[in-house]
Amino acid sequence: MCEAHVFLVSDNKEDEIMENCVLIKPDGNKLLLVDLFGAQKFVEAKIKEVQLLDHKVVLEKSNEGNK
Amino acid sequence: MCEAHVFLVSDNKEDEIMENCVLIKPDGNKLLLVDLFGAQKFVEAKIKEVQLLDHKVVLEKSNEGNK
């Protein structure tokens, strides 16, 4: 299975905010995350990196995008 | 293995622009795509949807993002 771990970078720390993520869908300055069990989460973030072989998605807060 | 097929949506058509994609990294209004063999591609696009179970990433052109 190819679900991913989703991490949110904040203050140079990575916090895991979802395991088993199956869908990531940007919506304005937010992201919809959906896990294997259908649980949904909206985060004010944007995608920093999708590392498919590592099953890892790294997000950063939307307001840090213009640094 | 969990590499993905990357599609670019244009005029309601999906064109496959990369097989075996292992890394997606936004950089300004472009995306860096890297495949399993290290081949790199820059596209002027943003991520529309990442469907991890289907190994499918859908992109849309950057200038269509504000529609």
Short mmCIF file of N, CA and C in Angstrom, two decimals:
data_model
loop_
_atom_site.label_atom_id
_atom_site.label_comp_id
_atom_site.label_asym_id
_atom_site.label_seq_id
_atom_site.Cartn_x
_atom_site.Cartn_y
_atom_site.Cartn_z
N MET A 1 0.86 -1.20 0.00
CA MET A 1 0.00 0.00 0.00
C MET A 1 0.89 1.23 0.00
N CYS A 2 0.36 2.30 -0.53
CA CYS A 2 1.21 3.46 -0.76
C CYS A 2 0.73 4.72 -0.07
N GLU A 3 0.02 4.55 1.00
CA GLU A 3 -0.35 5.74 1.76
C GLU A 3 0.91 6.35 2.38
N ALA A 4 0.79 7.62 2.79
CA ALA A 4 1.98 8.35 3.22
C ALA A 4 1.81 8.94 4.62
N HIS A 5 2.94 9.23 5.20
CA HIS A 5 2.97 9.99 6.45
C HIS A 5 3.07 11.46 6.07
N VAL A 6 2.27 12.30 6.70
CA VAL A 6 2.28 13.73 6.38
C VAL A 6 2.85 14.49 7.57
N PHE A 7 3.84 15.31 7.27
CA PHE A 7 4.53 16.09 8.30
C PHE A 7 4.33 17.57 8.02
N LEU A 8 4.13 18.34 9.06
CA LEU A 8 4.04 19.80 8.94
C LEU A 8 5.28 20.41 9.57
N VAL A 9 6.01 21.17 8.76
CA VAL A 9 7.22 21.83 9.25
C VAL A 9 6.84 23.16 9.89
N SER A 10 7.29 23.37 11.10
CA SER A 10 7.04 24.62 11.79
C SER A 10 8.23 24.87 12.70
N ASP A 11 8.82 26.05 12.59
CA ASP A 11 9.99 26.38 13.40
C ASP A 11 11.08 25.31 13.27
N ASN A 12 11.28 24.85 12.05
CA ASN A 12 12.30 23.84 11.76
C ASN A 12 12.08 22.50 12.42
N LYS A 13 10.87 22.30 12.98
CA LYS A 13 10.53 20.97 13.50
C LYS A 13 9.50 20.34 12.57
N GLU A 14 9.58 19.02 12.43
CA GLU A 14 8.57 18.31 11.65
C GLU A 14 7.64 17.60 12.61
N ASP A 15 6.35 17.94 12.53
CA ASP A 15 5.36 17.23 13.33
C ASP A 15 4.50 16.37 12.42
N GLU A 16 4.34 15.11 12.77
CA GLU A 16 3.50 14.24 11.96
C GLU A 16 2.04 14.57 12.24
N ILE A 17 1.30 14.94 11.18
CA ILE A 17 -0.10 15.32 11.39
C ILE A 17 -1.07 14.29 10.82
N MET A 18 -0.57 13.37 10.02
CA MET A 18 -1.44 12.29 9.55
C MET A 18 -0.61 11.09 9.13
N GLU A 19 -1.07 9.91 9.55
CA GLU A 19 -0.54 8.65 9.05
C GLU A 19 -1.50 8.15 7.98
N ASN A 20 -1.06 7.26 7.15
CA ASN A 20 -1.95 6.58 6.21
C ASN A 20 -2.73 7.54 5.33
N CYS A 21 -2.09 8.63 4.93
CA CYS A 21 -2.76 9.59 4.06
C CYS A 21 -2.88 9.01 2.64
N VAL A 22 -4.07 9.12 2.07
CA VAL A 22 -4.27 8.59 0.72
C VAL A 22 -4.58 9.68 -0.31
N LEU A 23 -5.00 10.86 0.17
CA LEU A 23 -5.35 11.93 -0.78
C LEU A 23 -4.92 13.28 -0.23
N ILE A 24 -4.32 14.08 -1.10
CA ILE A 24 -3.95 15.45 -0.76
C ILE A 24 -4.49 16.34 -1.87
N LYS A 25 -5.27 17.34 -1.46
CA LYS A 25 -5.91 18.18 -2.47
C LYS A 25 -5.86 19.64 -2.03
N PRO A 26 -5.04 20.46 -2.71
CA PRO A 26 -5.00 21.88 -2.38
C PRO A 26 -6.35 22.55 -2.65
N ASP A 27 -6.71 23.47 -1.78
CA ASP A 27 -7.98 24.20 -1.91
C ASP A 27 -7.71 25.61 -1.37
N GLY A 28 -7.42 26.53 -2.27
CA GLY A 28 -7.04 27.87 -1.85
C GLY A 28 -5.71 27.80 -1.11
N ASN A 29 -5.65 28.42 0.06
CA ASN A 29 -4.41 28.34 0.84
C ASN A 29 -4.46 27.22 1.87
N LYS A 30 -5.41 26.30 1.68
CA LYS A 30 -5.49 25.14 2.57
C LYS A 30 -5.25 23.86 1.79
N LEU A 31 -5.06 22.81 2.55
CA LEU A 31 -4.93 21.49 1.95
C LEU A 31 -5.93 20.56 2.61
N LEU A 32 -6.63 19.80 1.79
CA LEU A 32 -7.47 18.73 2.33
C LEU A 32 -6.63 17.46 2.35
N LEU A 33 -6.57 16.85 3.52
CA LEU A 33 -5.89 15.55 3.66
C LEU A 33 -6.94 14.51 4.02
N VAL A 34 -6.86 13.36 3.40
CA VAL A 34 -7.80 12.27 3.71
C VAL A 34 -6.99 11.02 3.98
N ASP A 35 -7.33 10.32 5.06
CA ASP A 35 -6.57 9.10 5.36
C ASP A 35 -7.32 7.86 4.88
N LEU A 36 -6.68 6.73 5.08
CA LEU A 36 -7.17 5.44 4.59
C LEU A 36 -8.56 5.11 5.13
N PHE A 37 -8.89 5.66 6.28
CA PHE A 37 -10.16 5.35 6.92
C PHE A 37 -11.22 6.42 6.65
N GLY A 38 -10.88 7.36 5.78
CA GLY A 38 -11.84 8.39 5.40
C GLY A 38 -11.82 9.63 6.26
N ALA A 39 -10.99 9.65 7.27
CA ALA A 39 -10.91 10.85 8.12
C ALA A 39 -10.32 12.00 7.32
N GLN A 40 -10.92 13.17 7.46
CA GLN A 40 -10.47 14.33 6.71
C GLN A 40 -9.89 15.38 7.64
N LYS A 41 -8.94 16.11 7.12
CA LYS A 41 -8.33 17.17 7.89
C LYS A 41 -7.99 18.32 6.92
N PHE A 42 -8.36 19.55 7.33
CA PHE A 42 -7.94 20.72 6.57
C PHE A 42 -6.79 21.38 7.31
N VAL A 43 -5.74 21.69 6.60
CA VAL A 43 -4.64 22.41 7.23
C VAL A 43 -4.28 23.64 6.39
N GLU A 44 -3.93 24.73 7.08
CA GLU A 44 -3.49 25.93 6.37
C GLU A 44 -2.02 25.74 6.04
N ALA A 45 -1.78 25.10 4.95
CA ALA A 45 -0.40 24.76 4.60
C ALA A 45 -0.32 24.53 3.11
N LYS A 46 0.91 24.46 2.65
CA LYS A 46 1.11 24.08 1.26
C LYS A 46 2.18 23.00 1.19
N ILE A 47 2.19 22.33 0.07
CA ILE A 47 3.09 21.19 -0.08
C ILE A 47 4.51 21.69 -0.29
N LYS A 48 5.42 21.19 0.53
CA LYS A 48 6.83 21.53 0.37
C LYS A 48 7.55 20.46 -0.45
N GLU A 49 7.19 19.21 -0.22
CA GLU A 49 7.87 18.11 -0.90
C GLU A 49 7.03 16.84 -0.78
N VAL A 50 6.98 16.09 -1.87
CA VAL A 50 6.33 14.78 -1.85
C VAL A 50 7.41 13.76 -2.18
N GLN A 51 7.76 12.94 -1.18
CA GLN A 51 8.80 11.92 -1.35
C GLN A 51 8.11 10.57 -1.45
N LEU A 52 7.86 10.16 -2.67
CA LEU A 52 6.98 9.00 -2.84
C LEU A 52 7.62 7.70 -2.36
N LEU A 53 8.91 7.51 -2.59
CA LEU A 53 9.53 6.25 -2.18
C LEU A 53 9.59 6.13 -0.66
N ASP A 54 9.71 7.27 0.00
CA ASP A 54 9.75 7.27 1.47
C ASP A 54 8.37 7.35 2.09
N HIS A 55 7.34 7.44 1.25
CA HIS A 55 5.96 7.55 1.75
C HIS A 55 5.84 8.76 2.67
N LYS A 56 6.44 9.84 2.27
CA LYS A 56 6.51 11.00 3.14
C LYS A 56 6.11 12.26 2.37
N VAL A 57 5.21 13.01 2.96
CA VAL A 57 4.79 14.30 2.40
C VAL A 57 5.11 15.36 3.44
N VAL A 58 5.83 16.40 3.01
CA VAL A 58 6.20 17.47 3.93
C VAL A 58 5.42 18.73 3.55
N LEU A 59 4.75 19.31 4.52
CA LEU A 59 3.99 20.54 4.31
C LEU A 59 4.67 21.68 5.04
N GLU A 60 4.39 22.90 4.59
CA GLU A 60 4.81 24.07 5.37
C GLU A 60 3.61 25.01 5.47
N LYS A 61 3.59 25.79 6.55
CA LYS A 61 2.46 26.69 6.76
C LYS A 61 2.35 27.68 5.61
N SER A 62 1.13 27.98 5.22
CA SER A 62 0.90 28.85 4.06
C SER A 62 1.60 30.18 4.20
N ASN A 63 1.59 30.77 5.39
CA ASN A 63 2.15 32.11 5.56
C ASN A 63 3.67 32.12 5.61
N GLU A 64 4.29 30.94 5.52
CA GLU A 64 5.75 30.89 5.46
C GLU A 64 6.24 30.69 4.03
N GLY A 65 5.31 30.69 3.10
CA GLY A 65 5.68 30.34 1.74
C GLY A 65 6.48 31.40 1.02
N ASN A 66 6.39 32.66 1.46
CA ASN A 66 7.05 33.72 0.71
C ASN A 66 8.40 34.11 1.29
N LYS A 67 8.87 33.36 2.27
CA LYS A 67 10.17 33.65 2.85
C LYS A 67 11.27 33.45 1.82
N MET B 1 6.60 -0.87 -4.88
CA MET B 1 7.15 0.47 -5.07
C MET B 1 6.02 1.47 -5.22
N CYS B 2 6.30 2.67 -4.83
CA CYS B 2 5.23 3.65 -4.73
C CYS B 2 5.44 4.87 -5.60
N GLU B 3 6.19 4.74 -6.65
CA GLU B 3 6.31 5.87 -7.56
C GLU B 3 4.96 6.11 -8.24
N ALA B 4 4.82 7.30 -8.81
CA ALA B 4 3.50 7.69 -9.32
C ALA B 4 3.57 8.11 -10.78
N HIS B 5 2.41 8.07 -11.39
CA HIS B 5 2.24 8.65 -12.72
C HIS B 5 1.79 10.09 -12.54
N VAL B 6 2.41 11.00 -13.28
CA VAL B 6 2.09 12.41 -13.15
C VAL B 6 1.38 12.88 -14.42
N PHE B 7 0.22 13.48 -14.21
CA PHE B 7 -0.59 13.96 -15.32
C PHE B 7 -0.73 15.47 -15.24
N LEU B 8 -0.69 16.12 -16.39
CA LEU B 8 -0.92 17.57 -16.45
C LEU B 8 -2.26 17.80 -17.14
N VAL B 9 -3.15 18.49 -16.42
CA VAL B 9 -4.46 18.80 -16.97
C VAL B 9 -4.38 20.08 -17.78
N SER B 10 -4.86 20.02 -19.00
CA SER B 10 -4.88 21.19 -19.86
C SER B 10 -6.09 21.06 -20.77
N ASP B 11 -6.91 22.08 -20.80
CA ASP B 11 -8.13 22.04 -21.62
C ASP B 11 -8.95 20.78 -21.33
N ASN B 12 -9.05 20.46 -20.07
CA ASN B 12 -9.84 19.30 -19.63
C ASN B 12 -9.31 17.96 -20.13
N LYS B 13 -8.09 17.96 -20.66
CA LYS B 13 -7.46 16.69 -21.02
C LYS B 13 -6.33 16.42 -20.03
N GLU B 14 -6.11 15.16 -19.73
CA GLU B 14 -4.98 14.78 -18.88
C GLU B 14 -3.90 14.17 -19.75
N ASP B 15 -2.72 14.79 -19.73
CA ASP B 15 -1.58 14.23 -20.46
C ASP B 15 -0.58 13.71 -19.45
N GLU B 16 -0.14 12.47 -19.63
CA GLU B 16 0.87 11.92 -18.73
C GLU B 16 2.22 12.52 -19.08
N ILE B 17 2.84 13.18 -18.09
CA ILE B 17 4.13 13.82 -18.37
C ILE B 17 5.28 13.10 -17.68
N MET B 18 4.99 12.22 -16.74
CA MET B 18 6.07 11.43 -16.15
C MET B 18 5.52 10.13 -15.56
N GLU B 19 6.23 9.04 -15.84
CA GLU B 19 5.99 7.77 -15.17
C GLU B 19 7.02 7.63 -14.06
N ASN B 20 6.77 6.79 -13.11
CA ASN B 20 7.77 6.44 -12.10
C ASN B 20 8.32 7.66 -11.35
N CYS B 21 7.45 8.62 -11.10
CA CYS B 21 7.88 9.82 -10.37
C CYS B 21 8.09 9.47 -8.90
N VAL B 22 9.22 9.92 -8.37
CA VAL B 22 9.52 9.62 -6.96
C VAL B 22 9.57 10.87 -6.09
N LEU B 23 9.71 12.05 -6.72
CA LEU B 23 9.82 13.28 -5.93
C LEU B 23 9.10 14.42 -6.64
N ILE B 24 8.34 15.18 -5.87
CA ILE B 24 7.68 16.37 -6.38
C ILE B 24 8.00 17.50 -5.42
N LYS B 25 8.54 18.59 -5.95
CA LYS B 25 8.98 19.67 -5.08
C LYS B 25 8.61 21.01 -5.71
N PRO B 26 7.63 21.70 -5.12
CA PRO B 26 7.27 23.03 -5.62
C PRO B 26 8.43 24.00 -5.46
N ASP B 27 8.61 24.87 -6.47
CA ASP B 27 9.67 25.87 -6.44
C ASP B 27 9.12 27.10 -7.15
N GLY B 28 8.63 28.06 -6.36
CA GLY B 28 7.97 29.21 -6.95
C GLY B 28 6.71 28.75 -7.66
N ASN B 29 6.53 29.18 -8.91
CA ASN B 29 5.34 28.74 -9.64
C ASN B 29 5.64 27.53 -10.53
N LYS B 30 6.76 26.87 -10.23
CA LYS B 30 7.10 25.67 -10.97
C LYS B 30 7.13 24.47 -10.03
N LEU B 31 7.19 23.31 -10.65
CA LEU B 31 7.35 22.08 -9.87
C LEU B 31 8.54 21.33 -10.43
N LEU B 32 9.37 20.84 -9.54
CA LEU B 32 10.43 19.92 -9.94
C LEU B 32 9.90 18.50 -9.78
N LEU B 33 10.00 17.74 -10.85
CA LEU B 33 9.62 16.33 -10.81
C LEU B 33 10.87 15.50 -11.05
N VAL B 34 11.05 14.45 -10.28
CA VAL B 34 12.20 13.57 -10.46
C VAL B 34 11.68 12.14 -10.56
N ASP B 35 12.19 11.41 -11.53
CA ASP B 35 11.72 10.03 -11.66
C ASP B 35 12.72 9.05 -11.04
N LEU B 36 12.34 7.78 -11.09
CA LEU B 36 13.10 6.72 -10.44
C LEU B 36 14.53 6.63 -10.95
N PHE B 37 14.74 7.09 -12.18
CA PHE B 37 16.06 6.97 -12.78
C PHE B 37 16.86 8.27 -12.68
N GLY B 38 16.30 9.24 -11.91
CA GLY B 38 17.01 10.48 -11.68
C GLY B 38 16.73 11.57 -12.69
N ALA B 39 15.92 11.25 -13.70
CA ALA B 39 15.59 12.28 -14.70
C ALA B 39 14.76 13.36 -14.04
N GLN B 40 15.09 14.62 -14.33
CA GLN B 40 14.40 15.75 -13.73
C GLN B 40 13.61 16.51 -14.78
N LYS B 41 12.51 17.07 -14.34
CA LYS B 41 11.69 17.88 -15.25
C LYS B 41 11.11 19.03 -14.44
N PHE B 42 11.21 20.24 -14.99
CA PHE B 42 10.53 21.39 -14.39
C PHE B 42 9.27 21.68 -15.19
N VAL B 43 8.16 21.85 -14.52
CA VAL B 43 6.93 22.22 -15.23
C VAL B 43 6.32 23.44 -14.54
N GLU B 44 5.76 24.33 -15.35
CA GLU B 44 5.05 25.49 -14.80
C GLU B 44 3.65 25.02 -14.43
N ALA B 45 3.54 24.50 -13.27
CA ALA B 45 2.27 23.90 -12.87
C ALA B 45 2.21 23.86 -11.35
N LYS B 46 1.02 23.59 -10.86
CA LYS B 46 0.89 23.36 -9.44
C LYS B 46 0.10 22.08 -9.22
N ILE B 47 0.20 21.57 -8.02
CA ILE B 47 -0.43 20.29 -7.72
C ILE B 47 -1.94 20.49 -7.56
N LYS B 48 -2.69 19.71 -8.29
CA LYS B 48 -4.15 19.75 -8.15
C LYS B 48 -4.62 18.66 -7.19
N GLU B 49 -3.99 17.51 -7.27
CA GLU B 49 -4.43 16.39 -6.43
C GLU B 49 -3.35 15.31 -6.40
N VAL B 50 -3.13 14.75 -5.22
CA VAL B 50 -2.22 13.61 -5.08
C VAL B 50 -3.05 12.43 -4.61
N GLN B 51 -3.19 11.44 -5.48
CA GLN B 51 -3.99 10.25 -5.16
C GLN B 51 -3.02 9.11 -4.91
N LEU B 52 -2.69 8.92 -3.63
CA LEU B 52 -1.59 8.01 -3.32
C LEU B 52 -1.93 6.55 -3.62
N LEU B 53 -3.15 6.13 -3.35
CA LEU B 53 -3.47 4.72 -3.59
C LEU B 53 -3.50 4.39 -5.08
N ASP B 54 -3.83 5.39 -5.89
CA ASP B 54 -3.87 5.18 -7.34
C ASP B 54 -2.53 5.48 -7.99
N HIS B 55 -1.54 5.90 -7.17
CA HIS B 55 -0.21 6.24 -7.71
C HIS B 55 -0.36 7.30 -8.79
N LYS B 56 -1.19 8.28 -8.52
CA LYS B 56 -1.51 9.27 -9.53
C LYS B 56 -1.40 10.67 -8.95
N VAL B 57 -0.67 11.53 -9.64
CA VAL B 57 -0.56 12.93 -9.24
C VAL B 57 -1.08 13.76 -10.41
N VAL B 58 -2.01 14.66 -10.10
CA VAL B 58 -2.60 15.50 -11.15
C VAL B 58 -2.12 16.92 -10.95
N LEU B 59 -1.58 17.52 -12.00
CA LEU B 59 -1.10 18.90 -11.96
C LEU B 59 -2.00 19.76 -12.83
N GLU B 60 -2.00 21.06 -12.55
CA GLU B 60 -2.65 22.00 -13.45
C GLU B 60 -1.70 23.15 -13.71
N LYS B 61 -1.84 23.77 -14.87
CA LYS B 61 -0.93 24.86 -15.21
C LYS B 61 -1.06 25.98 -14.20
N SER B 62 0.07 26.61 -13.87
CA SER B 62 0.09 27.65 -12.85
C SER B 62 -0.89 28.76 -13.15
N ASN B 63 -0.98 29.17 -14.41
CA ASN B 63 -1.82 30.32 -14.76
C ASN B 63 -3.30 29.98 -14.79
N GLU B 64 -3.65 28.73 -14.53
CA GLU B 64 -5.07 28.37 -14.47
C GLU B 64 -5.54 28.24 -13.03
N GLY B 65 -4.63 28.55 -12.12
CA GLY B 65 -4.95 28.32 -10.72
C GLY B 65 -5.95 29.28 -10.13
N ASN B 66 -6.11 30.46 -10.74
CA ASN B 66 -6.98 31.46 -10.13
C ASN B 66 -8.36 31.50 -10.74
N LYS B 67 -8.66 30.53 -11.60
CA LYS B 67 -9.99 30.50 -12.21
C LYS B 67 -11.06 30.24 -11.16
#
